[in-house]
């Protein structure tokens, strides 16, 4: 696995020692050898959910450890269509941006705690995501 998409939940769990998934995520990240990839909406969501004093440390770590992808304005209509398609879950901007990124890069391996939603989401060609935490 060369590129691993990363969702909000594992990043929050990794930063919060009291989180029920902290040990599992930390063990995975300690052993992981590859590239973490995510989007700005995911980083924004993490920064909103963690204590404010951890935000600078997290951003410094992400600057060297995570490949952060911009969303061009041309992606917004596609992302809006995905949010409409999965309105019953509902799909948020961070999740939609990861599905968009998967379509652009071909990466289907994802580090997420959101088994339900990423078990339902599909790429444009119908491919499923492979949740690496589900098999860890």
Coordinates of C-alpha atoms in Angstrom, one line a residue:
X1 CA 0.0 0.0 0.0
X2 CA 1.7 3.1 -1.2
X3 CA -0.9 5.7 -0.5
X4 CA -3.3 5.5 2.4
X5 CA -6.3 7.9 2.6
X6 CA -6.9 9.1 6.2
X7 CA -10.2 10.2 7.6
X8 CA -10.9 12.5 10.6
X9 CA -11.7 9.9 13.2
X10 CA -8.3 8.1 13.4
X11 CA -6.5 11.4 13.6
X12 CA -8.6 12.6 16.5
X13 CA -8.3 9.2 18.2
X14 CA -4.5 9.3 17.7
X15 CA -4.3 12.7 19.4
X16 CA -6.7 11.9 22.3
X17 CA -5.3 9.3 24.7
X18 CA -8.7 9.0 26.2
X19 CA -10.4 8.0 22.9
X20 CA -11.5 4.4 22.9
X21 CA -9.7 3.8 19.5
X22 CA -6.4 5.6 20.6
X23 CA -4.4 2.4 21.2
X24 CA -5.6 0.7 18.0
X25 CA -4.9 3.7 15.8
X26 CA -1.5 4.4 17.5
X27 CA -0.4 0.8 17.0
X28 CA -1.4 1.0 13.3
X29 CA 0.3 4.3 12.7
X30 CA 3.5 3.1 14.5
X31 CA 3.8 0.1 12.1
X32 CA 2.6 1.9 8.9
X33 CA 5.1 2.5 6.2
X34 CA 3.7 4.5 3.3
X35 CA 2.1 7.9 2.5
X36 CA -0.9 9.3 4.3
X37 CA -3.1 11.4 2.1
X38 CA -6.0 13.5 3.0
X39 CA -7.8 16.8 2.1
X40 CA -8.2 20.2 3.7
X41 CA -11.8 19.5 4.8
X42 CA -10.5 16.5 6.9
X43 CA -7.8 18.7 8.5
X44 CA -10.3 21.4 9.2
X45 CA -12.6 18.9 10.9
X46 CA -9.8 17.5 13.0
X47 CA -8.8 21.0 14.2
X48 CA -12.4 21.7 15.1
X49 CA -12.7 18.4 17.2
X50 CA -9.4 18.4 19.1
X51 CA -8.5 20.7 22.0
X52 CA -7.2 24.1 20.7
X53 CA -3.8 23.7 22.4
X54 CA -3.2 20.6 20.3
X55 CA -3.9 22.3 16.9
X56 CA -0.5 23.8 16.3
X57 CA 1.3 20.4 17.1
X58 CA -1.1 18.6 14.9
X59 CA -0.6 21.0 12.0
X60 CA 3.2 20.8 12.3
X61 CA 3.0 17.0 12.2
X62 CA 0.6 17.0 9.3
X63 CA 3.0 19.4 7.4
X64 CA 5.6 16.7 7.2
X65 CA 3.7 13.5 7.6
X66 CA 0.6 13.9 5.4
X67 CA 0.1 14.7 1.7
X68 CA -2.7 17.3 1.9
X69 CA -4.7 17.7 -1.3
X70 CA -6.4 20.9 -2.3
X71 CA -9.9 20.8 -3.7
X72 CA -10.1 22.9 -6.9
X73 CA -13.3 24.9 -7.5
X74 CA -14.0 22.5 -10.4
X75 CA -14.4 19.6 -7.8
X76 CA -17.2 21.3 -5.9
X77 CA -20.1 20.3 -8.3
X78 CA -18.9 16.7 -8.1
X79 CA -18.6 16.8 -4.3
X80 CA -22.1 18.4 -4.1
X81 CA -23.5 15.5 -6.3
X82 CA -21.9 12.9 -4.0
X83 CA -23.4 14.6 -0.9
X84 CA -26.8 14.5 -2.5
X85 CA -26.4 10.9 -3.6
X86 CA -25.6 9.8 0.0
X87 CA -28.0 12.2 1.8
X88 CA -29.5 9.4 3.8
X89 CA -26.2 8.6 5.6
X90 CA -25.6 11.7 5.5
X91 CA -22.3 12.3 3.8
X92 CA -20.3 15.4 5.0
X93 CA -17.8 17.5 3.2
X94 CA -14.8 15.7 4.6
X95 CA -16.1 12.3 3.6
X96 CA -17.1 13.6 0.1
X97 CA -13.7 15.1 -0.4
X98 CA -12.0 11.7 0.4
X99 CA -14.2 10.0 -2.1
X100 CA -13.3 12.7 -4.6
X101 CA -9.6 12.2 -3.9
X102 CA -9.9 8.4 -4.2
X103 CA -11.5 8.9 -7.6
X104 CA -8.6 11.2 -8.7
X105 CA -5.8 9.0 -7.3
X106 CA -7.1 5.5 -7.6
X107 CA -6.4 5.0 -3.9
X108 CA -9.0 2.8 -2.2
X109 CA -7.2 1.9 1.0
X110 CA -8.5 4.1 3.8
X111 CA -7.8 4.6 7.5
X112 CA -11.2 5.3 9.0
X113 CA -13.3 4.6 12.1
X114 CA -16.4 5.2 10.0
X115 CA -17.0 1.6 8.9
X116 CA -20.6 2.1 8.0
X117 CA -20.3 5.0 5.7
X118 CA -17.1 4.0 4.0
X119 CA -18.6 0.6 3.6
X120 CA -21.4 2.2 1.6
X121 CA -19.5 4.8 -0.4
X122 CA -18.4 3.9 -3.9
X123 CA -15.9 5.4 -6.4
X124 CA -17.2 6.5 -9.8
X125 CA -16.3 3.1 -11.2
X126 CA -18.1 1.2 -8.4
X127 CA -15.0 0.3 -6.5
X128 CA -15.3 -0.2 -2.8
X129 CA -13.0 1.2 -0.1
X130 CA -10.7 -1.1 1.9
X131 CA -10.7 0.0 5.5
X132 CA -7.3 -1.0 6.8
X133 CA -8.4 -0.7 10.4
X134 CA -11.1 -3.4 9.8
X135 CA -8.3 -5.9 9.0
X136 CA -5.8 -4.6 11.6

